[in-house]
Amino acid sequence: MVSGTQRALLLLSGGIDSPVAGWLARQRGVHVDCIHFANEVFAGNEPEYKSRLLAKKLGFGQFYFVDISSLLARLAGHGNRKYYFVLMKRAMMKIAEQVALRHGYDFLVTGESLGQVSSQTLKNLAVIDKSTRIKIVRPLLCLDKVEIIHLAEKIGSFDLSKGKEHCDALATGKPSTQADEDLVLQDEALVQLDKLVAEAVQQVVQEPVASMKEPEAPRHLKGVC
């Protein structure tokens, strides 16, 4: 694990896992800032609400925010549905990489753990990794959910993160656990992902966590379970 004065950009979802991953990186002396990808059109603003509270709770430095609802809708509407989650993760990594390079971060941190969900098989993670040149660090990779929850309770993030998971209204069908990289790249070309990523990067908003305003109360939409 890296340490010292290195700087990491954490992909903070508002769920249980990513705050713990950021905390573990901090324990190694890494400076951690975070980026949140919103899907407000289809999932409301509860994930953003939780992410802002978690960023304050854990004392992260900077909070980057971008709504990628339109990007996700295009992936769902024009890409192969069984690769939706892999395509989504690759899109997020590409955006995060551009933000990281622009602001001098050394690597990305995610809350992914091996086999916890369909997109987190070894094969799919390898395909996701190839979306960027910047290093992706996964502090939770070999932990199970019970161990992650225990750490979340220990650091005081669990009560903010817990609750029903947000169903992605755009994901349908059975997701692939063995993504074919060539087919994924074909889908990315079909949806013009590089163009969508460039547009999203231009919409990223940065806020110092210490001076963030009180987040707006969650709005629940039909896409939320």
PDB file of C-alpha atoms in Angstrom, residues 15-209:
ATOM      1  CA  GLY A  15     -22.652   3.574   0.274  1.00  0.00           C
ATOM      2  CA  ILE A  16     -20.908   1.548   2.961  1.00  0.00           C
ATOM      3  CA  ASP A  17     -17.747   0.526   1.130  1.00  0.00           C
ATOM      4  CA  SER A  18     -16.122   3.610  -0.391  1.00  0.00           C
ATOM      5  CA  PRO A  19     -15.876   5.657   2.851  1.00  0.00           C
ATOM      6  CA  VAL A  20     -14.063   2.738   4.491  1.00  0.00           C
ATOM      7  CA  ALA A  21     -11.683   2.507   1.536  1.00  0.00           C
ATOM      8  CA  GLY A  22     -10.898   6.208   1.859  1.00  0.00           C
ATOM      9  CA  TRP A  23     -10.365   5.883   5.600  1.00  0.00           C
ATOM     10  CA  LEU A  24      -7.940   2.981   5.117  1.00  0.00           C
ATOM     11  CA  ALA A  25      -5.935   5.022   2.617  1.00  0.00           C
ATOM     12  CA  ARG A  26      -5.810   7.869   5.124  1.00  0.00           C
ATOM     13  CA  GLN A  27      -4.469   5.441   7.736  1.00  0.00           C
ATOM     14  CA  ARG A  28      -1.460   4.968   5.467  1.00  0.00           C
ATOM     15  CA  GLY A  29      -0.717   8.678   5.460  1.00  0.00           C
ATOM     16  CA  VAL A  30      -2.315   9.359   2.089  1.00  0.00           C
ATOM     17  CA  HIS A  31      -4.087  12.680   1.531  1.00  0.00           C
ATOM     18  CA  VAL A  32      -7.608  11.775   0.378  1.00  0.00           C
ATOM     19  CA  ASP A  33     -10.048  13.948  -1.565  1.00  0.00           C
ATOM     20  CA  CYS A  34     -13.209  12.564  -3.137  1.00  0.00           C
ATOM     21  CA  ILE A  35     -15.351  12.658  -6.256  1.00  0.00           C
ATOM     22  CA  HIS A  36     -19.051  11.802  -6.365  1.00  0.00           C
ATOM     23  CA  PHE A  37     -20.887  10.751  -9.524  1.00  0.00           C
ATOM     24  CA  ALA A  38     -24.569  11.629  -9.279  1.00  0.00           C
ATOM     25  CA  ASN A  39     -27.459  10.070 -11.174  1.00  0.00           C
ATOM     26  CA  GLU A  40     -30.116  12.469  -9.966  1.00  0.00           C
ATOM     27  CA  VAL A  41     -32.526  12.074 -12.878  1.00  0.00           C
ATOM     28  CA  PHE A  42     -33.046   8.387 -12.134  1.00  0.00           C
ATOM     29  CA  ALA A  43     -31.987   7.954  -8.482  1.00  0.00           C
ATOM     30  CA  GLY A  44     -32.649  11.275  -6.758  1.00  0.00           C
ATOM     31  CA  ASN A  45     -30.068  13.085  -4.659  1.00  0.00           C
ATOM     32  CA  GLU A  46     -29.795  10.767  -1.659  1.00  0.00           C
ATOM     33  CA  PRO A  47     -26.399   9.345  -2.723  1.00  0.00           C
ATOM     34  CA  GLU A  48     -25.033  12.896  -3.046  1.00  0.00           C
ATOM     35  CA  TYR A  49     -26.553  13.838   0.319  1.00  0.00           C
ATOM     36  CA  LYS A  50     -24.881  10.870   2.012  1.00  0.00           C
ATOM     37  CA  SER A  51     -21.581  11.488   0.231  1.00  0.00           C
ATOM     38  CA  ARG A  52     -21.401  15.085   1.399  1.00  0.00           C
ATOM     39  CA  LEU A  53     -22.126  14.072   4.992  1.00  0.00           C
ATOM     40  CA  LEU A  54     -19.537  11.294   4.807  1.00  0.00           C
ATOM     41  CA  ALA A  55     -16.900  13.613   3.354  1.00  0.00           C
ATOM     42  CA  LYS A  56     -17.403  15.958   6.303  1.00  0.00           C
ATOM     43  CA  LYS A  57     -17.521  13.118   8.829  1.00  0.00           C
ATOM     44  CA  LEU A  58     -14.246  11.617   7.638  1.00  0.00           C
ATOM     45  CA  GLY A  59     -12.506  14.934   7.034  1.00  0.00           C
ATOM     46  CA  PHE A  60     -11.670  14.599   3.358  1.00  0.00           C
ATOM     47  CA  GLY A  61     -10.171  17.724   1.808  1.00  0.00           C
ATOM     48  CA  GLN A  62     -11.925  18.455  -1.490  1.00  0.00           C
ATOM     49  CA  PHE A  63     -15.298  17.296  -2.823  1.00  0.00           C
ATOM     50  CA  TYR A  64     -15.704  16.992  -6.590  1.00  0.00           C
ATOM     51  CA  PHE A  65     -19.200  16.488  -7.976  1.00  0.00           C
ATOM     52  CA  VAL A  66     -20.658  15.748 -11.402  1.00  0.00           C
ATOM     53  CA  ASP A  67     -24.082  14.521 -12.512  1.00  0.00           C
ATOM     54  CA  ILE A  68     -23.663  11.828 -15.173  1.00  0.00           C
ATOM     55  CA  SER A  69     -27.353  10.956 -15.644  1.00  0.00           C
ATOM     56  CA  SER A  70     -27.279  11.654 -19.391  1.00  0.00           C
ATOM     57  CA  LEU A  71     -24.088   9.637 -19.867  1.00  0.00           C
ATOM     58  CA  LEU A  72     -25.599   6.646 -18.055  1.00  0.00           C
ATOM     59  CA  ALA A  73     -28.801   6.921 -20.071  1.00  0.00           C
ATOM     60  CA  ARG A  74     -26.777   6.726 -23.288  1.00  0.00           C
ATOM     61  CA  LEU A  75     -24.857   3.680 -22.043  1.00  0.00           C
ATOM     62  CA  ALA A  76     -28.119   1.943 -21.185  1.00  0.00           C
ATOM     63  CA  GLY A  77     -29.845   2.935 -24.401  1.00  0.00           C
ATOM     64  CA  HIS A  78     -27.104   2.132 -26.900  1.00  0.00           C
ATOM     65  CA  GLY A  79     -24.648  -0.238 -25.198  1.00  0.00           C
ATOM     66  CA  ASN A  80     -24.860  -3.964 -24.474  1.00  0.00           C
ATOM     67  CA  ARG A  81     -26.995  -4.231 -21.333  1.00  0.00           C
ATOM     68  CA  LYS A  82     -25.009  -7.140 -19.908  1.00  0.00           C
ATOM     69  CA  TYR A  83     -21.929  -4.900 -19.854  1.00  0.00           C
ATOM     70  CA  TYR A  84     -23.732  -1.881 -18.394  1.00  0.00           C
ATOM     71  CA  PHE A  85     -22.035  -1.950 -14.986  1.00  0.00           C
ATOM     72  CA  VAL A  86     -18.573  -2.454 -16.485  1.00  0.00           C
ATOM     73  CA  LEU A  87     -19.192   0.384 -18.945  1.00  0.00           C
ATOM     74  CA  MET A  88     -20.438   2.590 -16.109  1.00  0.00           C
ATOM     75  CA  LYS A  89     -17.370   1.880 -13.970  1.00  0.00           C
ATOM     76  CA  ARG A  90     -15.019   2.493 -16.886  1.00  0.00           C
ATOM     77  CA  ALA A  91     -16.730   5.811 -17.608  1.00  0.00           C
ATOM     78  CA  MET A  92     -16.384   6.868 -13.977  1.00  0.00           C
ATOM     79  CA  MET A  93     -12.719   5.867 -13.915  1.00  0.00           C
ATOM     80  CA  LYS A  94     -12.024   7.835 -17.089  1.00  0.00           C
ATOM     81  CA  ILE A  95     -13.646  10.965 -15.661  1.00  0.00           C
ATOM     82  CA  ALA A  96     -11.906  10.539 -12.312  1.00  0.00           C
ATOM     83  CA  GLU A  97      -8.572  10.054 -14.063  1.00  0.00           C
ATOM     84  CA  GLN A  98      -8.932  13.366 -15.915  1.00  0.00           C
ATOM     85  CA  VAL A  99      -9.787  15.163 -12.676  1.00  0.00           C
ATOM     86  CA  ALA A 100      -6.879  13.454 -10.920  1.00  0.00           C
ATOM     87  CA  LEU A 101      -4.372  14.418 -13.601  1.00  0.00           C
ATOM     88  CA  ARG A 102      -5.642  17.987 -13.714  1.00  0.00           C
ATOM     89  CA  HIS A 103      -5.299  18.412  -9.945  1.00  0.00           C
ATOM     90  CA  GLY A 104      -2.156  16.409  -9.298  1.00  0.00           C
ATOM     91  CA  TYR A 105      -3.431  13.214  -7.676  1.00  0.00           C
ATOM     92  CA  ASP A 106      -1.228  10.142  -7.744  1.00  0.00           C
ATOM     93  CA  PHE A 107      -3.885   7.428  -7.889  1.00  0.00           C
ATOM     94  CA  LEU A 108      -7.578   6.608  -7.566  1.00  0.00           C
ATOM     95  CA  VAL A 109      -9.176   4.758  -4.644  1.00  0.00           C
ATOM     96  CA  THR A 110     -12.383   2.729  -4.877  1.00  0.00           C
ATOM     97  CA  GLY A 111     -14.489   0.668  -2.479  1.00  0.00           C
ATOM     98  CA  GLU A 112     -14.599  -2.385  -4.722  1.00  0.00           C
ATOM     99  CA  SER A 113     -14.059  -5.809  -3.168  1.00  0.00           C
ATOM    100  CA  LEU A 114     -13.557  -9.027  -5.061  1.00  0.00           C
ATOM    101  CA  GLY A 115     -16.758 -10.842  -5.965  1.00  0.00           C
ATOM    102  CA  GLN A 116     -19.107  -8.708  -3.876  1.00  0.00           C
ATOM    103  CA  VAL A 117     -21.256  -7.771  -6.885  1.00  0.00           C
ATOM    104  CA  SER A 118     -21.354  -8.920 -10.485  1.00  0.00           C
ATOM    105  CA  SER A 119     -19.090  -6.162 -11.800  1.00  0.00           C
ATOM    106  CA  GLN A 120     -16.417  -6.991  -9.216  1.00  0.00           C
ATOM    107  CA  THR A 121     -15.212 -10.338 -10.521  1.00  0.00           C
ATOM    108  CA  LEU A 122     -11.503 -10.602 -11.213  1.00  0.00           C
ATOM    109  CA  LYS A 123     -12.144 -10.577 -14.972  1.00  0.00           C
ATOM    110  CA  ASN A 124     -14.392  -7.510 -14.848  1.00  0.00           C
ATOM    111  CA  LEU A 125     -12.048  -5.608 -12.548  1.00  0.00           C
ATOM    112  CA  ALA A 126      -9.214  -6.282 -14.998  1.00  0.00           C
ATOM    113  CA  VAL A 127     -11.292  -4.820 -17.836  1.00  0.00           C
ATOM    114  CA  ILE A 128     -12.182  -1.815 -15.658  1.00  0.00           C
ATOM    115  CA  ASP A 129      -8.498  -1.291 -14.795  1.00  0.00           C
ATOM    116  CA  LYS A 130      -7.614  -1.003 -18.484  1.00  0.00           C
ATOM    117  CA  SER A 131      -9.820   2.082 -18.818  1.00  0.00           C
ATOM    118  CA  THR A 132      -7.113   4.297 -17.293  1.00  0.00           C
ATOM    119  CA  ARG A 133      -3.376   4.723 -17.082  1.00  0.00           C
ATOM    120  CA  ILE A 134      -3.490   6.059 -13.547  1.00  0.00           C
ATOM    121  CA  LYS A 135      -3.229   3.459 -10.770  1.00  0.00           C
ATOM    122  CA  ILE A 136      -6.478   2.248  -9.180  1.00  0.00           C
ATOM    123  CA  VAL A 137      -6.072   1.161  -5.539  1.00  0.00           C
ATOM    124  CA  ARG A 138      -8.713  -1.039  -3.877  1.00  0.00           C
ATOM    125  CA  PRO A 139      -8.058  -1.222  -0.113  1.00  0.00           C
ATOM    126  CA  LEU A 140     -11.085  -3.502   0.438  1.00  0.00           C
ATOM    127  CA  LEU A 141     -10.270  -5.979  -2.312  1.00  0.00           C
ATOM    128  CA  CYS A 142     -10.004  -9.092  -0.111  1.00  0.00           C
ATOM    129  CA  LEU A 143     -12.448  -8.107   2.647  1.00  0.00           C
ATOM    130  CA  ASP A 144     -15.969  -9.516   2.864  1.00  0.00           C
ATOM    131  CA  LYS A 145     -19.078  -7.459   3.623  1.00  0.00           C
ATOM    132  CA  VAL A 146     -19.100  -8.336   7.332  1.00  0.00           C
ATOM    133  CA  GLU A 147     -15.525  -7.106   7.722  1.00  0.00           C
ATOM    134  CA  ILE A 148     -16.303  -3.912   5.817  1.00  0.00           C
ATOM    135  CA  ILE A 149     -19.386  -3.200   7.936  1.00  0.00           C
ATOM    136  CA  HIS A 150     -17.332  -3.757  11.089  1.00  0.00           C
ATOM    137  CA  LEU A 151     -14.823  -1.146   9.921  1.00  0.00           C
ATOM    138  CA  ALA A 152     -17.623   1.248   8.950  1.00  0.00           C
ATOM    139  CA  GLU A 153     -19.055   0.962  12.461  1.00  0.00           C
ATOM    140  CA  LYS A 154     -15.597   1.498  13.936  1.00  0.00           C
ATOM    141  CA  ILE A 155     -14.973   4.748  12.053  1.00  0.00           C
ATOM    142  CA  GLY A 156     -18.515   6.077  12.502  1.00  0.00           C
ATOM    143  CA  SER A 157     -19.573   6.038   8.857  1.00  0.00           C
ATOM    144  CA  PHE A 158     -22.011   3.123   8.954  1.00  0.00           C
ATOM    145  CA  ASP A 159     -25.044   5.019  10.248  1.00  0.00           C
ATOM    146  CA  LEU A 160     -24.670   7.583   7.459  1.00  0.00           C
ATOM    147  CA  SER A 161     -24.143   4.943   4.769  1.00  0.00           C
ATOM    148  CA  LYS A 162     -26.688   2.314   5.773  1.00  0.00           C
ATOM    149  CA  GLY A 163     -30.124   2.003   4.256  1.00  0.00           C
ATOM    150  CA  LYS A 164     -31.672   0.482   1.196  1.00  0.00           C
ATOM    151  CA  GLU A 165     -29.461   0.244  -1.834  1.00  0.00           C
ATOM    152  CA  HIS A 166     -30.373   2.415  -4.798  1.00  0.00           C
ATOM    153  CA  CYS A 167     -31.636   0.389  -7.733  1.00  0.00           C
ATOM    154  CA  ASP A 168     -30.240   1.636 -10.997  1.00  0.00           C
ATOM    155  CA  ALA A 169     -33.357   2.060 -13.108  1.00  0.00           C
ATOM    156  CA  LEU A 170     -31.202   1.909 -16.230  1.00  0.00           C
ATOM    157  CA  ALA A 171     -29.782  -1.565 -15.584  1.00  0.00           C
ATOM    158  CA  THR A 172     -31.801  -4.486 -16.913  1.00  0.00           C
ATOM    159  CA  GLY A 173     -31.114  -8.127 -17.660  1.00  0.00           C
ATOM    160  CA  LYS A 174     -28.388 -10.369 -16.273  1.00  0.00           C
ATOM    161  CA  PRO A 175     -25.012  -8.601 -16.000  1.00  0.00           C
ATOM    162  CA  SER A 176     -21.915 -10.313 -17.328  1.00  0.00           C
ATOM    163  CA  THR A 177     -19.325 -11.568 -14.849  1.00  0.00           C
ATOM    164  CA  GLN A 178     -16.791 -12.215 -17.638  1.00  0.00           C
ATOM    165  CA  ALA A 179     -16.699  -9.068 -19.734  1.00  0.00           C
ATOM    166  CA  ASP A 180     -15.085  -9.309 -23.159  1.00  0.00           C
ATOM    167  CA  GLU A 181     -12.763  -6.299 -23.458  1.00  0.00           C
ATOM    168  CA  ASP A 182     -13.071  -6.111 -27.245  1.00  0.00           C
ATOM    169  CA  LEU A 183     -16.878  -5.993 -27.058  1.00  0.00           C
ATOM    170  CA  VAL A 184     -16.722  -3.406 -24.278  1.00  0.00           C
ATOM    171  CA  LEU A 185     -14.472  -1.227 -26.447  1.00  0.00           C
ATOM    172  CA  GLN A 186     -16.912  -1.614 -29.336  1.00  0.00           C
ATOM    173  CA  ASP A 187     -19.734  -0.397 -27.111  1.00  0.00           C
ATOM    174  CA  GLU A 188     -17.654   2.571 -25.965  1.00  0.00           C
ATOM    175  CA  ALA A 189     -17.009   3.528 -29.576  1.00  0.00           C
ATOM    176  CA  LEU A 190     -20.697   3.121 -30.394  1.00  0.00           C
ATOM    177  CA  VAL A 191     -21.813   5.522 -27.649  1.00  0.00           C
ATOM    178  CA  GLN A 192     -18.857   7.889 -28.270  1.00  0.00           C
ATOM    179  CA  LEU A 193     -17.743   7.483 -24.672  1.00  0.00           C
ATOM    180  CA  ASP A 194     -14.636   9.659 -25.018  1.00  0.00           C
ATOM    181  CA  LYS A 195     -16.852  12.570 -26.071  1.00  0.00           C
ATOM    182  CA  LEU A 196     -19.247  11.948 -23.165  1.00  0.00           C
ATOM    183  CA  VAL A 197     -16.346  11.767 -20.731  1.00  0.00           C
ATOM    184  CA  ALA A 198     -14.872  15.039 -22.013  1.00  0.00           C
ATOM    185  CA  GLU A 199     -18.255  16.738 -21.599  1.00  0.00           C
ATOM    186  CA  ALA A 200     -18.622  15.385 -18.060  1.00  0.00           C
ATOM    187  CA  VAL A 201     -15.143  16.547 -17.058  1.00  0.00           C
ATOM    188  CA  GLN A 202     -16.098  20.098 -18.048  1.00  0.00           C
ATOM    189  CA  GLN A 203     -19.080  19.930 -15.679  1.00  0.00           C
ATOM    190  CA  VAL A 204     -17.167  18.816 -12.581  1.00  0.00           C
ATOM    191  CA  VAL A 205     -17.637  21.165  -9.626  1.00  0.00           C
ATOM    192  CA  GLN A 206     -15.051  21.383  -6.838  1.00  0.00           C
ATOM    193  CA  GLU A 207     -15.800  22.408  -3.244  1.00  0.00           C
ATOM    194  CA  PRO A 208     -13.594  22.434  -0.129  1.00  0.00           C
ATOM    195  CA  VAL A 209     -15.240  19.990   2.286  1.00  0.00           C
TER     196      VAL A 209
END
